Amino acid sequence: MRRIVILSYTERGGQLNREIADCLRGGGDVALSCIWGTDFSSTDRLLEEEWRRTTAFVFVGAAGIAVRHIAPFLTDKFHDPAVLVADEDGRFVIPILSGHVGGGVQLARDVADEIGAQAVVTTATDVRGRFAIDVFAVRNYLCVPDTAAIRAISAAVLRGNTVRLRTGIPVVGEPPAGVEALSAGAERPAGLSDRTDVGLIAENADGSERADAELIVEDADGGELCRLAHRSYVVGVGCKKGKDGGALYDFLREVCALSGIGEERICAVA
């Protein structure tokens, strides 16, 4: 479930704002319709309040407005929420930030489909319909590699080279063009028509986690490009009132160390 904040600044933009919010809510998302002068009076204050807890922002209006306001909040592609811009006539929806890891490209396509607009996507792997390791990682609950690894893998795929996914996790689905899956117990369902669909199952038949829940990405010569671990753990944390956040984090790190769980393997803390 995504938490999406939609901002607009004109009467016409407000109409589209409400339409987008209704469509997203119908799909199970949490959509907050924020209209200038009614729901907020300061874009910067709204962004400051929502930036760290929101999946995506949709600005209905000029792209320049969005760029100027989000600039002070930017960190990196692994932590920033997705940001989209839609014109108030509802003709175009453009992901301008966190298109892959943040899900901006998919959200732009979702919104465009709902309102009858055109999603304007400019990322090279999407434009050419090629495999994107960061999208694959997010969809399969894998630790996303660093930026340098993403660039190296995307560059290899865009050059037409083959990359290998070597893992002990069973692979379900046909790998897309340019990708070779080398997996123990690989399962290829007969009659699968969508050749862009490939996923991982990180558990045994009895539901227990596989000990080898790791994936190695290699180039065509077998050289290792990066390793991705499965984010298999949700950690429940309780505390007394007024407990310091830093102390909680230190305790979490201590528990991970004692349990032999890498912090990158945690997908959520509840």
GROMACS .gro file of C-alpha atoms in nm, residues 18-258:
model
  241
   18ARG     CA    1  -0.938   1.492  -0.659
   19GLU     CA    2  -0.977   1.263  -0.960
   20ILE     CA    3  -0.628   1.117  -0.913
   21ALA     CA    4  -0.686   1.073  -0.540
   22ASP     CA    5  -1.014   0.889  -0.598
   23CYS     CA    6  -0.851   0.656  -0.853
   24LEU     CA    7  -0.561   0.575  -0.622
   25ARG     CA    8  -0.789   0.510  -0.326
   26GLY     CA    9  -0.994   0.277  -0.544
   27GLY     CA   10  -0.676   0.076  -0.601
   28GLY     CA   11  -0.604   0.045  -0.229
   29ASP     CA   12  -0.355   0.331  -0.186
   30VAL     CA   13  -0.366   0.601   0.081
   31ALA     CA   14  -0.406   0.921  -0.121
   32LEU     CA   15  -0.404   1.267   0.040
   33SER     CA   16  -0.554   1.540  -0.177
   34CYS     CA   17  -0.387   1.868  -0.084
   35ILE     CA   18  -0.523   2.180  -0.255
   36TRP     CA   19  -0.352   2.517  -0.219
   37GLY     CA   20  -0.545   2.759   0.002
   38THR     CA   21  -0.773   2.489   0.138
   39ASP     CA   22  -0.555   2.206   0.266
   40PHE     CA   23  -0.217   2.380   0.282
   41SER     CA   24  -0.065   2.726   0.251
   42SER     CA   25   0.306   2.639   0.243
   43THR     CA   26   0.446   2.378   0.006
   44ASP     CA   27   0.776   2.368   0.192
   45ARG     CA   28   0.605   2.305   0.526
   46LEU     CA   29   0.389   2.032   0.377
   47LEU     CA   30   0.692   1.861   0.223
   48GLU     CA   31   0.885   1.887   0.548
   49GLU     CA   32   0.602   1.713   0.733
   50GLU     CA   33   0.542   1.443   0.475
   51TRP     CA   34   0.878   1.378   0.305
   52ARG     CA   35   1.004   1.091   0.521
   53ARG     CA   36   0.673   0.908   0.561
   54THR     CA   37   0.529   0.939   0.211
   55THR     CA   38   0.584   0.698  -0.078
   56ALA     CA   39   0.526   0.953  -0.353
   57PHE     CA   40   0.426   1.311  -0.430
   58VAL     CA   41   0.224   1.411  -0.734
   59PHE     CA   42   0.240   1.779  -0.831
   60VAL     CA   43  -0.041   1.896  -1.056
   61GLY     CA   44   0.113   2.194  -1.234
   62ALA     CA   45   0.445   2.315  -1.367
   63ALA     CA   46   0.750   2.091  -1.326
   64GLY     CA   47   0.954   2.393  -1.217
   65ILE     CA   48   0.737   2.436  -0.909
   66ALA     CA   49   0.806   2.078  -0.804
   67VAL     CA   50   1.180   2.098  -0.872
   68ARG     CA   51   1.228   2.417  -0.672
   69HIS     CA   52   1.037   2.288  -0.372
   70ILE     CA   53   1.180   1.937  -0.348
   71ALA     CA   54   1.545   2.043  -0.396
   72PRO     CA   55   1.624   2.107  -0.025
   73PHE     CA   56   1.491   1.765   0.075
   74LEU     CA   57   1.681   1.543  -0.169
   75THR     CA   58   1.912   1.272  -0.032
   76ASP     CA   59   1.969   0.987  -0.279
   77LYS     CA   60   1.780   0.741  -0.498
   78PHE     CA   61   1.759   0.484  -0.220
   79HIS     CA   62   1.583   0.710   0.030
   80ASP     CA   63   1.395   0.981  -0.162
   81PRO     CA   64   1.025   0.929  -0.232
   82ALA     CA   65   0.900   0.925  -0.588
   83VAL     CA   66   0.796   1.261  -0.734
   84LEU     CA   67   0.563   1.297  -1.032
   85VAL     CA   68   0.435   1.597  -1.224
   86ALA     CA   69   0.103   1.609  -1.411
   87ASP     CA   70  -0.024   1.900  -1.619
   88GLU     CA   71  -0.361   2.031  -1.504
   89ASP     CA   72  -0.527   1.922  -1.829
   90GLY     CA   73  -0.435   1.563  -1.745
   91ARG     CA   74  -0.248   1.495  -2.068
   92PHE     CA   75   0.092   1.393  -1.932
   93VAL     CA   76   0.228   1.231  -1.615
   94ILE     CA   77   0.605   1.256  -1.569
   95PRO     CA   78   0.816   1.080  -1.303
   96ILE     CA   79   1.100   1.319  -1.216
   97LEU     CA   80   1.249   1.152  -0.906
   98SER     CA   81   1.301   0.795  -0.780
   99GLY     CA   82   1.156   0.631  -1.086
  100HIS     CA   83   1.291   0.284  -1.007
  101VAL     CA   84   1.368   0.227  -0.639
  102GLY     CA   85   1.094   0.469  -0.534
  103GLY     CA   86   0.843   0.328  -0.781
  104GLY     CA   87   0.789   0.654  -0.968
  105VAL     CA   88   0.776   0.501  -1.315
  106GLN     CA   89   0.516   0.243  -1.218
  107LEU     CA   90   0.308   0.503  -1.034
  108ALA     CA   91   0.319   0.733  -1.336
  109ARG     CA   92   0.190   0.452  -1.553
  110ASP     CA   93  -0.079   0.367  -1.299
  111VAL     CA   94  -0.200   0.727  -1.276
  112ALA     CA   95  -0.183   0.778  -1.654
  113ASP     CA   96  -0.391   0.466  -1.714
  114GLU     CA   97  -0.655   0.583  -1.469
  115ILE     CA   98  -0.697   0.938  -1.602
  116GLY     CA   99  -0.638   0.867  -1.972
  117ALA     CA  100  -0.301   1.044  -1.987
  118GLN     CA  101   0.040   0.961  -2.137
  119ALA     CA  102   0.316   0.855  -1.897
  120VAL     CA  103   0.637   1.030  -2.006
  121VAL     CA  104   0.921   0.795  -1.907
  122THR     CA  105   1.283   0.887  -1.982
  123THR     CA  106   1.494   0.625  -1.799
  124ALA     CA  107   1.702   0.436  -2.055
  125THR     CA  108   1.613   0.081  -1.947
  126ASP     CA  109   1.242   0.164  -1.953
  127VAL     CA  110   1.260   0.341  -2.288
  128ARG     CA  111   1.434   0.040  -2.443
  129GLY     CA  112   1.235  -0.218  -2.249
  130ARG     CA  113   1.542  -0.371  -2.084
  131PHE     CA  114   1.607  -0.534  -1.747
  132ALA     CA  115   1.661  -0.294  -1.453
  133ILE     CA  116   1.834  -0.446  -1.151
  134ASP     CA  117   1.700  -0.187  -0.904
  135VAL     CA  118   1.338  -0.248  -1.010
  136PHE     CA  119   1.395  -0.624  -0.991
  137ALA     CA  120   1.546  -0.591  -0.644
  138VAL     CA  121   1.261  -0.383  -0.504
  139ARG     CA  122   0.994  -0.615  -0.646
  140ASN     CA  123   1.164  -0.921  -0.498
  141TYR     CA  124   1.243  -0.772  -0.155
  142LEU     CA  125   1.616  -0.775  -0.217
  143CYS     CA  126   1.870  -0.531  -0.076
  144VAL     CA  127   1.924  -0.277  -0.351
  145PRO     CA  128   2.290  -0.256  -0.463
  146ASP     CA  129   2.484   0.067  -0.452
  147THR     CA  130   2.456   0.324  -0.730
  148ALA     CA  131   2.782   0.218  -0.894
  149ALA     CA  132   2.659  -0.142  -0.924
  150ILE     CA  133   2.327  -0.029  -1.072
  151ARG     CA  134   2.510   0.181  -1.332
  152ALA     CA  135   2.744  -0.105  -1.426
  153ILE     CA  136   2.461  -0.355  -1.468
  154SER     CA  137   2.238  -0.114  -1.662
  155ALA     CA  138   2.528  -0.018  -1.889
  156ALA     CA  139   2.600  -0.384  -1.966
  157VAL     CA  140   2.236  -0.456  -2.046
  158LEU     CA  141   2.202  -0.145  -2.264
  159ARG     CA  142   2.516  -0.246  -2.456
  160GLY     CA  143   2.340  -0.571  -2.539
  161ASN     CA  144   2.550  -0.785  -2.306
  162THR     CA  145   2.405  -1.067  -2.097
  163VAL     CA  146   2.401  -1.052  -1.718
  164ARG     CA  147   2.362  -1.361  -1.503
  165LEU     CA  148   2.157  -1.401  -1.189
  166ARG     CA  149   2.316  -1.682  -0.988
  167THR     CA  150   2.124  -1.791  -0.680
  168GLY     CA  151   2.016  -2.082  -0.465
  169ILE     CA  152   1.664  -1.939  -0.462
  170PRO     CA  153   1.425  -2.105  -0.707
  171VAL     CA  154   1.348  -1.878  -1.001
  172VAL     CA  155   0.990  -1.851  -1.127
  173GLY     CA  156   0.921  -1.711  -1.473
  174GLU     CA  157   1.117  -1.655  -1.791
  175PRO     CA  158   1.406  -1.407  -1.759
  176PRO     CA  159   1.381  -1.103  -1.988
  177ALA     CA  160   1.613  -1.046  -2.283
  178GLY     CA  161   1.975  -1.004  -2.177
  179VAL     CA  162   1.935  -1.195  -1.850
  180GLU     CA  163   2.034  -1.553  -1.774
  181ALA     CA  164   1.912  -1.714  -1.452
  182LEU     CA  165   2.131  -1.984  -1.298
  183SER     CA  166   1.936  -2.126  -1.010
  184ALA     CA  167   1.924  -2.442  -0.803
  185GLY     CA  168   1.583  -2.600  -0.852
  186ALA     CA  169   1.483  -2.353  -1.122
  187GLU     CA  170   1.116  -2.373  -1.209
  188ARG     CA  171   0.999  -2.259  -1.554
  189PRO     CA  172   0.619  -2.287  -1.582
  190ALA     CA  173   0.505  -2.421  -1.920
  191GLY     CA  174   0.313  -2.182  -2.140
  192LEU     CA  175   0.435  -1.865  -1.969
  193SER     CA  176   0.370  -1.583  -2.214
  194ASP     CA  177   0.512  -1.277  -2.037
  195ARG     CA  178   0.886  -1.308  -2.096
  196THR     CA  179   0.960  -0.995  -1.890
  197ASP     CA  180   0.837  -1.160  -1.571
  198VAL     CA  181   1.093  -1.322  -1.346
  199GLY     CA  182   1.072  -1.353  -0.970
  200LEU     CA  183   1.230  -1.528  -0.675
  201ILE     CA  184   1.089  -1.749  -0.404
  202ALA     CA  185   1.303  -1.721  -0.090
  203GLU     CA  186   1.153  -2.007   0.107
  204ASN     CA  187   1.141  -2.384   0.107
  205ALA     CA  188   0.831  -2.585   0.025
  206ASP     CA  189   0.740  -2.600   0.396
  207GLY     CA  190   0.753  -2.221   0.423
  208SER     CA  191   1.086  -2.201   0.605
  209GLU     CA  192   1.347  -1.953   0.484
  210ARG     CA  193   1.623  -2.077   0.259
  211ALA     CA  194   1.972  -2.049   0.404
  212ASP     CA  195   2.107  -1.949   0.061
  213ALA     CA  196   1.867  -1.655   0.010
  214GLU     CA  197   2.122  -1.450  -0.180
  215LEU     CA  198   2.157  -1.353  -0.543
  216ILE     CA  199   2.484  -1.282  -0.726
  217VAL     CA  200   2.476  -1.068  -1.039
  218GLU     CA  201   2.755  -1.153  -1.284
  219ASP     CA  202   2.866  -1.030  -1.623
  220ALA     CA  203   2.878  -1.261  -1.924
  221ASP     CA  204   3.229  -1.379  -1.828
  222GLY     CA  205   3.127  -1.474  -1.475
  223GLY     CA  206   3.274  -1.165  -1.309
  224GLU     CA  207   3.077  -1.060  -1.002
  225LEU     CA  208   2.901  -0.723  -1.031
  226CYS     CA  209   2.713  -0.725  -0.700
  227ARG     CA  210   2.538  -0.937  -0.439
  228LEU     CA  211   2.180  -0.894  -0.326
  229ALA     CA  212   2.045  -1.046  -0.005
  230HIS     CA  213   1.678  -1.119   0.050
  231ARG     CA  214   1.501  -0.879   0.288
  232SER     CA  215   1.322  -1.151   0.480
  233TYR     CA  216   1.274  -1.006   0.828
  234VAL     CA  217   1.009  -0.787   0.989
  235VAL     CA  218   1.120  -0.685   1.339
  236GLY     CA  219   0.863  -0.608   1.607
  237VAL     CA  220   0.986  -0.360   1.868
  238GLY     CA  221   0.823  -0.258   2.194
  239CYS     CA  222   0.941   0.006   2.438
  240LYS     CA  223   0.850   0.214   2.739
  241LYS     CA  224   0.715   0.564   2.693
  242GLY     CA  225   0.982   0.826   2.624
  243LYS     CA  226   1.247   0.578   2.510
  244ASP     CA  227   1.514   0.745   2.299
  245GLY     CA  228   1.520   0.648   1.929
  246GLY     CA  229   1.897   0.614   1.928
  247ALA     CA  230   1.884   0.366   2.216
  248LEU     CA  231   1.623   0.161   2.028
  249TYR     CA  232   1.840   0.153   1.719
  250ASP     CA  233   2.144   0.046   1.922
  251PHE     CA  234   1.936  -0.233   2.075
  252LEU     CA  235   1.817  -0.343   1.731
  253ARG     CA  236   2.177  -0.359   1.607
  254GLU     CA  237   2.276  -0.563   1.912
  255VAL     CA  238   1.992  -0.811   1.853
  256CYS     CA  239   2.085  -0.842   1.485
  257ALA     CA  240   2.447  -0.911   1.576
  258LEU     CA  241   2.351  -1.177   1.833
   0.00000   0.00000   0.00000
